[in-house]
CSV table of C-alpha atoms in Angstrom, one decimal:
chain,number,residue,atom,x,y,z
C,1,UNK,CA,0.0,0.0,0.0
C,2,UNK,CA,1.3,3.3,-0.8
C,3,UNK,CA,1.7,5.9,2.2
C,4,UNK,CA,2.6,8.8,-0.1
C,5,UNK,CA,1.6,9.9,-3.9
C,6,UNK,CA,3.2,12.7,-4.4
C,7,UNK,CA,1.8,15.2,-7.5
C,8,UNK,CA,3.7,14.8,-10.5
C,9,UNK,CA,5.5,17.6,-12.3
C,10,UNK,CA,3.4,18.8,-15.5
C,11,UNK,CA,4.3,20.6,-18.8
C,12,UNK,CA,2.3,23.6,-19.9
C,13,UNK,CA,-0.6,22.6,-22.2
C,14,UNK,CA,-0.3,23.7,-26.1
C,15,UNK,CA,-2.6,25.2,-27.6
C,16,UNK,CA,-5.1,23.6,-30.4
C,17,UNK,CA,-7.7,25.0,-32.0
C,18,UNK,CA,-7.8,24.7,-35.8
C,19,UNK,CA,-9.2,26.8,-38.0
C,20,UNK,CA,-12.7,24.5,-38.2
C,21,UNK,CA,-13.1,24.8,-34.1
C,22,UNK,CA,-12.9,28.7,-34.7
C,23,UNK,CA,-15.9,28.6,-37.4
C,24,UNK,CA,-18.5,26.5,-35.7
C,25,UNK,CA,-18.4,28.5,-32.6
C,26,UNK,CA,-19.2,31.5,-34.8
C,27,UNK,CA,-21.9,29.5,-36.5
C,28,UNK,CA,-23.4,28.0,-33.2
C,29,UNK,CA,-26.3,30.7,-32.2
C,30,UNK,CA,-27.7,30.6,-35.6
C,31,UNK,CA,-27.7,26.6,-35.4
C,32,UNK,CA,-29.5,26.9,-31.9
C,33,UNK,CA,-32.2,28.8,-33.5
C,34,UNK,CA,-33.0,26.0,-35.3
C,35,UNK,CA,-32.3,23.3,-32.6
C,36,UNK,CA,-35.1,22.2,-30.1
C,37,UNK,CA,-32.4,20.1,-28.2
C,38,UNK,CA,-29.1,20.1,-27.7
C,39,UNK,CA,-27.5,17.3,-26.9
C,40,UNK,CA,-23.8,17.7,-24.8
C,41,UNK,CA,-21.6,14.8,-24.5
C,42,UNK,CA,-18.9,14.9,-22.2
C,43,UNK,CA,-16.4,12.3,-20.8
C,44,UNK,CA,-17.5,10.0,-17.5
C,45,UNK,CA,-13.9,9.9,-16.8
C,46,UNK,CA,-14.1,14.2,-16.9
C,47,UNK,CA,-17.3,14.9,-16.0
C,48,UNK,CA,-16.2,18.5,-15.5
C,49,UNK,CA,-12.9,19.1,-17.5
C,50,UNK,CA,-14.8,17.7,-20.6
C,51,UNK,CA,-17.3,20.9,-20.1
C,52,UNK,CA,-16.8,23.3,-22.7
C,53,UNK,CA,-17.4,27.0,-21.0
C,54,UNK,CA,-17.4,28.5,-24.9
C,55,UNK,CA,-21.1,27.1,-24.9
C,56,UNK,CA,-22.6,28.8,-22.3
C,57,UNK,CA,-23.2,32.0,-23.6
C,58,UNK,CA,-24.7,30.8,-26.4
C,59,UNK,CA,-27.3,28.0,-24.8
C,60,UNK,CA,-28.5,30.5,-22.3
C,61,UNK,CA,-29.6,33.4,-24.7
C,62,UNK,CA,-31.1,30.3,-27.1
C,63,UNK,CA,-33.1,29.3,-23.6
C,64,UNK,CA,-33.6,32.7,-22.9
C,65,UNK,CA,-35.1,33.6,-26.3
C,66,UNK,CA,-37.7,30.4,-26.2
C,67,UNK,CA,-38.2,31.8,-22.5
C,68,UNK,CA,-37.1,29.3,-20.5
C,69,UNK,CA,-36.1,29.8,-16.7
C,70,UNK,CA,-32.5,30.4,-16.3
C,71,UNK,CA,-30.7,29.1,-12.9
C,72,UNK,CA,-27.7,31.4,-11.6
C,73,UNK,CA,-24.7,29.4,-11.0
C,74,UNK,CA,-23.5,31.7,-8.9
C,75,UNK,CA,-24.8,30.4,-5.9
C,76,UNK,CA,-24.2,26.7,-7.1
C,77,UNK,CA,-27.7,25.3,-5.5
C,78,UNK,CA,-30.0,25.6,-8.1
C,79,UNK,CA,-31.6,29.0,-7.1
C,80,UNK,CA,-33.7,30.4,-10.1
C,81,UNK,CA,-33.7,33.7,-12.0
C,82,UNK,CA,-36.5,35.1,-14.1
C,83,UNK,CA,-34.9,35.5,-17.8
C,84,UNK,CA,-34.8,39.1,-19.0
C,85,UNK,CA,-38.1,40.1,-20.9
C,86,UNK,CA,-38.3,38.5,-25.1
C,87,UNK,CA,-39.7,38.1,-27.6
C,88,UNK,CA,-39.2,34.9,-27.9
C,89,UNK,CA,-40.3,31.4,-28.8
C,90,UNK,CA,-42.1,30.6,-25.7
C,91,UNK,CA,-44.3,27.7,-26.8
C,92,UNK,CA,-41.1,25.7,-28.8
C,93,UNK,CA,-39.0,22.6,-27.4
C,94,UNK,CA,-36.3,23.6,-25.5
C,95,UNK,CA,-34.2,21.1,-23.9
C,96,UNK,CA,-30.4,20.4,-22.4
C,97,UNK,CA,-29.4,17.1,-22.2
C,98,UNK,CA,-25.7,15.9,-20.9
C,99,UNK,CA,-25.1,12.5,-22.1
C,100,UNK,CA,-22.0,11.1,-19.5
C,101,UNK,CA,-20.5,8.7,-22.6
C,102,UNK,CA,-18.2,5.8,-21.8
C,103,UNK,CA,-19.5,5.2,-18.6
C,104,UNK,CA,-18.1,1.7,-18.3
C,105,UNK,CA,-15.1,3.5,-17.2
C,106,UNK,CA,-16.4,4.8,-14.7
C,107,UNK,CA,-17.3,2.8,-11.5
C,108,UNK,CA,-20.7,2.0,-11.4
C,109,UNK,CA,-21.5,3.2,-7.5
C,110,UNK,CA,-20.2,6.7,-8.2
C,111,UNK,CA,-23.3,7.3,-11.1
C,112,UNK,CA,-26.1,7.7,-9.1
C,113,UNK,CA,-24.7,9.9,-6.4
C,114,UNK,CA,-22.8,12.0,-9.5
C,115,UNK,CA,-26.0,12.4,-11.2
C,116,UNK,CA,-28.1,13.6,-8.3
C,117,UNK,CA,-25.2,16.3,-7.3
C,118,UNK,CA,-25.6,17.8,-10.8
C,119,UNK,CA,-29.6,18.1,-11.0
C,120,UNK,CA,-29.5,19.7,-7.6
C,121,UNK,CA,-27.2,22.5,-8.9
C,122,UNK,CA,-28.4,22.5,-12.6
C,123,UNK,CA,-31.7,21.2,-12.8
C,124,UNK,CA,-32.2,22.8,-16.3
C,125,UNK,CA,-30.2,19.9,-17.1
C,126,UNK,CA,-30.9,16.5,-17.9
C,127,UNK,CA,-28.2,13.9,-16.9
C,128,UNK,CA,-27.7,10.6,-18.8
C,129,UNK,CA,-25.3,8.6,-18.4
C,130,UNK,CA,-24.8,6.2,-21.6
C,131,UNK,CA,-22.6,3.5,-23.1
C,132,UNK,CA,-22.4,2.8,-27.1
C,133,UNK,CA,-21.7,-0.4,-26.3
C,134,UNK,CA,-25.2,-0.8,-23.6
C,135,UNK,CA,-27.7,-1.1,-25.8
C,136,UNK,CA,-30.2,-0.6,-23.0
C,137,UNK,CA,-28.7,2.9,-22.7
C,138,UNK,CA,-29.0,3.8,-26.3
C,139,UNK,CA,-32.9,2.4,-25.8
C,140,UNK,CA,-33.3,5.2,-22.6
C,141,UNK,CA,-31.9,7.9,-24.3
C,142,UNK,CA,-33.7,7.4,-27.7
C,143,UNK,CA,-37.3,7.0,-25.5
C,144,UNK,CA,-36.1,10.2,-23.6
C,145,UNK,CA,-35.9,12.1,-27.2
C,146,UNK,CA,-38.8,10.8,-28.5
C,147,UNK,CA,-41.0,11.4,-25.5
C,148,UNK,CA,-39.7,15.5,-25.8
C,149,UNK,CA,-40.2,15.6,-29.3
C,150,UNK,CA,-44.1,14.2,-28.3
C,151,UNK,CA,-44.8,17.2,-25.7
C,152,UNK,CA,-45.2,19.2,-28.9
C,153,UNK,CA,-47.5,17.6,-31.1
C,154,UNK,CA,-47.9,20.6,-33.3
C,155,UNK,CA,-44.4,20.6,-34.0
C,156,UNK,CA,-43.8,18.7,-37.7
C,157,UNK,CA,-39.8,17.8,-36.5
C,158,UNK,CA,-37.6,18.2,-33.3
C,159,UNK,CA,-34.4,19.0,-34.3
C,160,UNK,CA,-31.2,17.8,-32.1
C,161,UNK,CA,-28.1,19.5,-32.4
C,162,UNK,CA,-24.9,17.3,-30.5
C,163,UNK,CA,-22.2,19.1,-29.6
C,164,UNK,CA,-18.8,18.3,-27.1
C,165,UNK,CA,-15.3,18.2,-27.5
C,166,UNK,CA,-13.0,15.9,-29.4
C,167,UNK,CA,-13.4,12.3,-28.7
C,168,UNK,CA,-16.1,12.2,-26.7
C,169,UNK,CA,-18.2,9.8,-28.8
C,170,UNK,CA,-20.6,12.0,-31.0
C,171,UNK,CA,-20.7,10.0,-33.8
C,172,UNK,CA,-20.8,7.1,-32.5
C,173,UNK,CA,-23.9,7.9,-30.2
C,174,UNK,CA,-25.4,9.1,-33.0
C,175,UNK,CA,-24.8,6.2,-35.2
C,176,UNK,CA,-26.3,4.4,-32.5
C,177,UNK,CA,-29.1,6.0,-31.6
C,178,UNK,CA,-29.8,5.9,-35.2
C,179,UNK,CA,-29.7,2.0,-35.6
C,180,UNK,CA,-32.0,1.8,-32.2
C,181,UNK,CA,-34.9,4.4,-33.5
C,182,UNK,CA,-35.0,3.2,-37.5
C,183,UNK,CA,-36.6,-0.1,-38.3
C,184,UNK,CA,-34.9,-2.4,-40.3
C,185,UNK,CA,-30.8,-2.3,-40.9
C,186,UNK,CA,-29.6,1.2,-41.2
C,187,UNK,CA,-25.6,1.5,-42.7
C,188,UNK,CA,-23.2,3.6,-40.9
C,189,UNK,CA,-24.5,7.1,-41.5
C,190,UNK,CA,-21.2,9.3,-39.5
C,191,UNK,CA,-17.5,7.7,-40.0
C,192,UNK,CA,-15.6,7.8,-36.7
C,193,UNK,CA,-12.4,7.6,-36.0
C,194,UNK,CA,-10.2,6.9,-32.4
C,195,UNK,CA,-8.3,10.5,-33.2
C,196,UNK,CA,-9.6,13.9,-32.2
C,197,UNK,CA,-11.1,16.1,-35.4
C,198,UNK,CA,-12.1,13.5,-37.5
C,199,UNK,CA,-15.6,14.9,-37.5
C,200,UNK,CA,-14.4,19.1,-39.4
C,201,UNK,CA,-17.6,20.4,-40.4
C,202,UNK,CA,-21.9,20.5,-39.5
C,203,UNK,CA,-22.9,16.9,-40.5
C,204,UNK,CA,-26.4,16.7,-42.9
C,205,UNK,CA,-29.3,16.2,-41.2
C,206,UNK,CA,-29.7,12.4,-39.8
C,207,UNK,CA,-32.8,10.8,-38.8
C,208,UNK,CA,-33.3,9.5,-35.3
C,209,UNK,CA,-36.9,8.7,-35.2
C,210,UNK,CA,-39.8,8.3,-37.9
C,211,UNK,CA,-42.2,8.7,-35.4
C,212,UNK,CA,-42.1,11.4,-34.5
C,213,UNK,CA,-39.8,12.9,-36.7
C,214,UNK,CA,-36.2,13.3,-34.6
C,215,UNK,CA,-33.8,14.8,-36.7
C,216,UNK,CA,-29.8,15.6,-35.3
C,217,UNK,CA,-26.7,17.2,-36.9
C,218,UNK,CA,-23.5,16.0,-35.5
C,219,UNK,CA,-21.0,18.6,-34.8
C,220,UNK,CA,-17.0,19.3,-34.9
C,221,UNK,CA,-15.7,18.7,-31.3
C,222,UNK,CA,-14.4,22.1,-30.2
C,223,UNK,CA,-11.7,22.5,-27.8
C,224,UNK,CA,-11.3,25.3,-25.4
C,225,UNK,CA,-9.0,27.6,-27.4
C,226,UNK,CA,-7.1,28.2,-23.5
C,227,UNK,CA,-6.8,25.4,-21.4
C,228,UNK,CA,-5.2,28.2,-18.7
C,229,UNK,CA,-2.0,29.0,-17.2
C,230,UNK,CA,-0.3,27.4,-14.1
C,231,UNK,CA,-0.7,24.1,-12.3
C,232,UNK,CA,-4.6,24.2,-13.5
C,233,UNK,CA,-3.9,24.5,-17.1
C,234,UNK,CA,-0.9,21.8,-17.4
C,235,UNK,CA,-3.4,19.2,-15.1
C,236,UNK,CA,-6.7,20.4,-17.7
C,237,UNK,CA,-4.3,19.4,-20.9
C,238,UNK,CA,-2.8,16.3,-19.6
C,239,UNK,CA,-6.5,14.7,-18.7
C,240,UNK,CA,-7.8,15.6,-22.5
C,241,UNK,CA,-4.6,14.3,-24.0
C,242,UNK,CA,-5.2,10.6,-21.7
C,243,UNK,CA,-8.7,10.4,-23.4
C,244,UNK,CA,-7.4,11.9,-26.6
C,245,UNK,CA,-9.3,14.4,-26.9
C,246,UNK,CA,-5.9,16.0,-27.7
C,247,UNK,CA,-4.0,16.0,-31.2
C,248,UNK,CA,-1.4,13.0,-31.0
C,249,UNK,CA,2.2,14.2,-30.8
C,250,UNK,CA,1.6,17.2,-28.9
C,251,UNK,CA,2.4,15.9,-25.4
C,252,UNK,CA,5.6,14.1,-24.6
C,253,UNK,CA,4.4,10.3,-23.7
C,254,UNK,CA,5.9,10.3,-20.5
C,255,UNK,CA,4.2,13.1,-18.8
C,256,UNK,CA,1.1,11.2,-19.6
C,257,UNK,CA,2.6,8.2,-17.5
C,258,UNK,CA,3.5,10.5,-14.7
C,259,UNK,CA,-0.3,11.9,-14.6
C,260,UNK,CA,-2.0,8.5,-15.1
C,261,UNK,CA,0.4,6.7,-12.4
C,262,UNK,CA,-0.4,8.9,-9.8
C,263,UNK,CA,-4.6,9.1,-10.8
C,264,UNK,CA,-4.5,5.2,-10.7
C,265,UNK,CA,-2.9,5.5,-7.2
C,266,UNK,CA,-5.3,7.7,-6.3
C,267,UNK,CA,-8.1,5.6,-7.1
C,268,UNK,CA,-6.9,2.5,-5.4
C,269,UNK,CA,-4.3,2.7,-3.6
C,270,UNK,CA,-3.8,-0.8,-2.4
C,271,UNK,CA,-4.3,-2.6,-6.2
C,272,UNK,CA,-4.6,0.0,-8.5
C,273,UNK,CA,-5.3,-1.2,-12.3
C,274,UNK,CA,-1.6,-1.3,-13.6
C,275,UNK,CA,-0.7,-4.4,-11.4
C,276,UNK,CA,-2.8,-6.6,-13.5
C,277,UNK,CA,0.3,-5.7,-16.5
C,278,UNK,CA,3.2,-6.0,-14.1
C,279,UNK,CA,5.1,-9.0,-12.6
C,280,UNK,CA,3.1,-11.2,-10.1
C,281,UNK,CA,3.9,-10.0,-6.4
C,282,UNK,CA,4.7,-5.9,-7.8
C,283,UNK,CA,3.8,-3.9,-5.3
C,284,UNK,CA,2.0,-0.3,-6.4
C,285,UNK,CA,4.9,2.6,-6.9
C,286,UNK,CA,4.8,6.6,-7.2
C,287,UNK,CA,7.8,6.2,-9.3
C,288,UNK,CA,7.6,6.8,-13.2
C,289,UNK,CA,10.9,5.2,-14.1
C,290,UNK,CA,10.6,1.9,-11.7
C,291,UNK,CA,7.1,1.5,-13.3
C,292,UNK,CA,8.5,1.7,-16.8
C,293,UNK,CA,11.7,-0.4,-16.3
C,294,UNK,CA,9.0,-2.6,-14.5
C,295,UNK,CA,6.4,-2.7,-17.6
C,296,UNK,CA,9.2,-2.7,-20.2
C,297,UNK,CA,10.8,-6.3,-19.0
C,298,UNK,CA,7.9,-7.7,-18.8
C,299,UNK,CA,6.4,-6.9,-22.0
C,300,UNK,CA,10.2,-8.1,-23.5
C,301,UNK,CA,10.5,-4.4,-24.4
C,302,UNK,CA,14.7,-4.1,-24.2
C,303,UNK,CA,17.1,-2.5,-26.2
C,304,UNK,CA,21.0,-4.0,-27.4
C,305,UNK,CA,22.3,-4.2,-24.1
C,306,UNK,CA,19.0,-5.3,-22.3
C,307,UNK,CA,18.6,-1.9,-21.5
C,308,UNK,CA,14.9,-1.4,-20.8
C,309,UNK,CA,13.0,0.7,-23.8
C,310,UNK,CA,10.6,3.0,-21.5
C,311,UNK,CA,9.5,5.0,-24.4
C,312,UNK,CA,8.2,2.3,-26.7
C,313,UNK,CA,6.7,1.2,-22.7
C,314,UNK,CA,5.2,4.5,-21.7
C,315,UNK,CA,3.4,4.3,-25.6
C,316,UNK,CA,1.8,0.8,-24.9
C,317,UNK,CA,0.7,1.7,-21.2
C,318,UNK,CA,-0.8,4.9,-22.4
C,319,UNK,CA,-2.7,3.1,-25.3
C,320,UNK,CA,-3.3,-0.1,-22.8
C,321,UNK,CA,-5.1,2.2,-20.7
C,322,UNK,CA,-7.2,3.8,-23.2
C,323,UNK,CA,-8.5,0.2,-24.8
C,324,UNK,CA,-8.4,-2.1,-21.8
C,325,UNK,CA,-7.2,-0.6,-18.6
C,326,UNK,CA,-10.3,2.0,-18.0
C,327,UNK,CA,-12.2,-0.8,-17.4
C,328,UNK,CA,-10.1,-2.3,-14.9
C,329,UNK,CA,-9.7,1.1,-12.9
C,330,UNK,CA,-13.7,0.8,-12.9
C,331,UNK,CA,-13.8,-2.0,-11.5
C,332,UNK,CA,-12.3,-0.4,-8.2
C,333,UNK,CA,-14.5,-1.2,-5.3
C,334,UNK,CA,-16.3,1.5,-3.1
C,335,UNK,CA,-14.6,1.0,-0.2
C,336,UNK,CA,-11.0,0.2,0.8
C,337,UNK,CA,-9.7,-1.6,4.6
C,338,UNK,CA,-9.9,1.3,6.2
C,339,UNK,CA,-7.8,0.5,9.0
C,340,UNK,CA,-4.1,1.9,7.4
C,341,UNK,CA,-4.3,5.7,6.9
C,342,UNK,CA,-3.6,6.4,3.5
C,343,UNK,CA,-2.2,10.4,2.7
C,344,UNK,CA,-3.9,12.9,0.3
C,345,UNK,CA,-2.6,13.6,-3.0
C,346,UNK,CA,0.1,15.6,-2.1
C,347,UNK,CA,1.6,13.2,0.4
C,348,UNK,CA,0.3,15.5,3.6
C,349,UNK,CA,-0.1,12.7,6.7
C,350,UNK,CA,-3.0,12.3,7.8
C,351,UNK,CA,-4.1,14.6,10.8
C,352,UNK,CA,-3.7,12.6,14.4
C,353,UNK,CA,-6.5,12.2,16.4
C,354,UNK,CA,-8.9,11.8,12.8
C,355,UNK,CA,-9.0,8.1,12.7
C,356,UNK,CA,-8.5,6.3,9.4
C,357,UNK,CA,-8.0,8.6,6.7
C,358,UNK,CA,-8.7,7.5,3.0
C,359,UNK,CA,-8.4,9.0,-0.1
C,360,UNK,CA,-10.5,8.3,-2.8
C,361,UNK,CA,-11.7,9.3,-6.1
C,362,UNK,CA,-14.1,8.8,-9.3
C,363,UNK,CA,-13.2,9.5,-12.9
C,364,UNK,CA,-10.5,11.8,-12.9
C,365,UNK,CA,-12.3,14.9,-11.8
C,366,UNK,CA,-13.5,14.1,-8.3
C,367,UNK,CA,-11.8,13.6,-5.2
C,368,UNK,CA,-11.9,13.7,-1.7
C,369,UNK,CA,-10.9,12.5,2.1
C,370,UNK,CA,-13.3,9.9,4.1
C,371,UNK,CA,-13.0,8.7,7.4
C,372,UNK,CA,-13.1,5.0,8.5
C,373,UNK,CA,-17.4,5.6,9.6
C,374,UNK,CA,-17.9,7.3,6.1
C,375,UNK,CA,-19.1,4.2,4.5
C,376,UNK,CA,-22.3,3.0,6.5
C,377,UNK,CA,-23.8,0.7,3.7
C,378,UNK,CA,-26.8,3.1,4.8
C,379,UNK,CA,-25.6,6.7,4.2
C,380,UNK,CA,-22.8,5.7,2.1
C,381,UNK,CA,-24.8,7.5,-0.9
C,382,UNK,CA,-25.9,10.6,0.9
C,383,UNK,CA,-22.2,11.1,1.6
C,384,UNK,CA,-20.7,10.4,-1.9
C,385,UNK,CA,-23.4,12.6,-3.2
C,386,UNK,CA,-22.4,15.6,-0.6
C,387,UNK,CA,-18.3,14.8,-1.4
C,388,UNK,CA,-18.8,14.9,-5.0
C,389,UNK,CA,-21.1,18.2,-4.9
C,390,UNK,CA,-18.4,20.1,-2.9
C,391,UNK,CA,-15.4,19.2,-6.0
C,392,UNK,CA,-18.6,20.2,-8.4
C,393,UNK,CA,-19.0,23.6,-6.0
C,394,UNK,CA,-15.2,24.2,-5.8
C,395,UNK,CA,-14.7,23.5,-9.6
C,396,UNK,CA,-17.3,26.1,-10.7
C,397,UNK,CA,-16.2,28.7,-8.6
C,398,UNK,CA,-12.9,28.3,-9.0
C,399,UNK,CA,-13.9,28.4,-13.2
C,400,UNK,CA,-15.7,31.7,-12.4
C,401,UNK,CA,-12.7,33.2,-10.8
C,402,UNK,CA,-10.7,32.3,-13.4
C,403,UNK,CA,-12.6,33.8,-15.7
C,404,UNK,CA,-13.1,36.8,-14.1
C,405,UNK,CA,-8.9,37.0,-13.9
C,406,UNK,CA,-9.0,36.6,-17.8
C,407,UNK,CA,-7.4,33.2,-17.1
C,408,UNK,CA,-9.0,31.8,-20.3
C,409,UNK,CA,-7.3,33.6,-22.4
C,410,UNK,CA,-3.4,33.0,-23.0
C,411,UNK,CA,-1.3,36.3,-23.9
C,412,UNK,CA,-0.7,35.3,-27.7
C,413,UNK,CA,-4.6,35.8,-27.8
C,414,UNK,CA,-4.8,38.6,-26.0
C,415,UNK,CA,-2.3,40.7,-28.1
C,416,UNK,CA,-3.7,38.8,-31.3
C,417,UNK,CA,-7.6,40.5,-30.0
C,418,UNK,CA,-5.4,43.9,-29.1
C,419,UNK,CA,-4.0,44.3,-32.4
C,420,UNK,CA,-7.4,43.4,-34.5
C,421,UNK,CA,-9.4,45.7,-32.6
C,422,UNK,CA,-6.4,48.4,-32.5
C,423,UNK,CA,-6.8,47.8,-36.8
C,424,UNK,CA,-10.3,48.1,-37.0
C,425,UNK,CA,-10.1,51.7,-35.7
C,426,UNK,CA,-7.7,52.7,-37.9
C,427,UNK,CA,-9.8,50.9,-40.5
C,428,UNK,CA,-13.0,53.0,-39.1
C,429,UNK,CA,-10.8,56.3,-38.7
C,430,UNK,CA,-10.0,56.0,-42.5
C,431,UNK,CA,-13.6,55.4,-43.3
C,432,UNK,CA,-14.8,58.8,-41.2
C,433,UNK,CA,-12.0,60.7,-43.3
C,434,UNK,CA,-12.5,59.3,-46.8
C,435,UNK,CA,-17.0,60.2,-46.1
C,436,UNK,CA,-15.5,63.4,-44.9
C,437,UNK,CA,-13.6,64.5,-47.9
C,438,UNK,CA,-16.2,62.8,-49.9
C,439,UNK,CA,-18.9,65.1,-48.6
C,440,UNK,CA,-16.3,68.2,-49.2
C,441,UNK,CA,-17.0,67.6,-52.6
């Protein structure tokens, strides 16, 4: 059992954001016009990294123009505000639904708890969790489409518009959803692809349901163009590049080991996942090169020499982990012997006089201290649900503060913005002077 995992050191995350990221977010409030539900997939492992803040604007004036009831997340419990007087589209569908994708790599007793944190803070929201490869979740999700597009019987369509970032499994839900709601065999209407950007521009319109009529367009995944500066930032890129939601190459492959070592750790401590792919009798380790000299002879990865080849290691771990290890990590039980104290994730001891401390975690996101009477079987759930709204609370506040410190936006950006805005008034001053001599004449 490990007594200390320390942080590991991270590199500062690149930037990505091609040219075909930049255009649909300029084309997204016209889409929403047309959309009666959006449909946001994010990444169980990232529930809350995998949020794209570039959004938000734009869903809450398309909700506010249909008025719908807008909740303030400044307070983070749910408290609503009336929306600001419109002439809107009052009687039309308007719906939000988060689709948690890949959620058999999540553990399964962390959903429920997850979930009811969320509606209690956004309950405009509508939280699905969903599995491509559960067809009983592709069956929910289609019946919860189907029933919104029936509140409106009027309506001749609903429209769906999905939208997330990279890798998150739009096409694929949608091919999905598409085999589950048309009768008879449907071919594979979106390609896919394991790499981020596959999917560059507005699909056409696919049909999800004949009756009623369920239409969707599948989307580009758009990253943040500023994943942030400091600690935050380099932690917020190295989570995206581990689901690839990240161009490949742009990371070196061992910082990815660093991060995922110490995660795994995190989320079991006594066996985490990687033991299953080391020597019988390995006991867990904080340290990156052990692991990989570790990994490397027993996969038979050696160089002349039979010096260990950790590169061509830290590759297959990485991709292990993406195919085959997620589901291992998932597999983590609730609870761990809570008799041996276990330190946080900075390797601080345990205070004396606490009893047993345990750290634990879900997905990648969420994590938290427990004490030895935290897990009643009875109120186990009332207390996972309170731990994992507090790292929901502190993630959106400190999101807002960032914001509010211009932390989203990196300094090539902001003297990019400076000088297009310093050109359009000289573009505007030549324009006054050119009418001026103009009307001279």
């Amino acid at each position: 059992m490990l007594l200390s995992i320390p942080f590991p050191p991270l590199p500062s995350p690149p930037s990505w954001f091609p040219g075909h990221m930049n255009r649909f977010t300029k084309q997204l409030p016209a889409l929403l016009s047309r959309t009666d539900i959006v449909l946001e997939l994010r990444d169980s492992r990232l529930p809350l990294t995998s949020i794209n803040h570039n959004f938000e604007g734009a869903i809450r004036k398309w909700r506010a123009e249909r008025g719908k009831v807008t909740y303030s997340s400044q307070p983070l419990r749910g408290a609503a505000v009336e929306p600001s007087p419109v002439s809107g589209y009052g009687g039309m569908t308007c719906e939000r639904i988060i689709v948690l994708n890949k959620r058999d790599l999540v553990p399964e007793w962390g959903m429920e708890p997850f979930r009811r944190a969320m509606a209690s803070r956004f309950p405009e929201q509508i939280i699905h969790f969903a599995s491509c490869n559960r067809r009983e979740d592709i069956k929910s999700l289609s019946a919860l489409l189907v029933n919104i597009a029936k509140r409106n019987p009027h309506a001749t369509e609903t429209n769906v518009l999905v939208v997330g970032m990279p890798n998150v499994g739009k096409s694929t839900l949608l091919n999905s959803l598409r085999d589950f709601g048309i009768a008879g065999r449907t071919p594979k209407a979106l390609q896919t692809s394991a790499q981020p950007g596959h999917t560059r521009a507005l699909s056409n319109r696919l049909k999800l349901s004949e009756d009623p009529l369920v239409y969707s367009f599948d989307t580009p995944g758009v990253m943040l163009p500023f994943l942030g500066r400091g600690d935050e930032g380099a932690e917020r890129g190295v989570k995206l590049a581990l689901i690839a939601g990240i161009k490949e190459g742009l990371y070196d492959v061992e910082a990815l080991v660093a991060y995922l070592l110490y995660r795994l750790n995190i989320l079991h401590p006594v066996s985490p996942a990687y033991l299953k792919i080391l020597p019988p009798g390995t006991a867990p380790t904080p340290s990156v090169s052990t692991f990989l000299e570790q990994l490397a002879r027993r996969l038979g990865m050696l160089l002349r020499g039979g010096e260990c080849d950790t590169t061509r290691a830290a590759k297959w771990f990485v991709e292990w982990w993406r195919r085959e290890g997620g589901l291992f990590s998932a597999a983590a039980p609730h609870a761990l012997p809570s008799a041996v104290p276990i330190t946080g994730s900075q390797g601080q001891q345990p205070q004396p006089g606490r009893g047993s401390v345990v750290r634990r975690g879900w997905g990648f996101d969420l994590e938290w201290s427990v004490e030895k009477g935290d897990f009643v079987p009875d109120v186990a759930a009332s207390i996972l649900e309170h731990r994992m709204g507090e790292c929901i609370d502190e993630f959106v506040e400190r999101t807002q503060e960032y914001e509010r410190q211009g932390g989203t936006v990196s300094q090539t950006q902001e003297k990019k913005r400076t000088w297009e805005e310093k050109l359009a008034r000289r573009a505007a001053k030549s324009k006054a002077k050119f009418m001026a001599r103009k009307k001279g004449f």
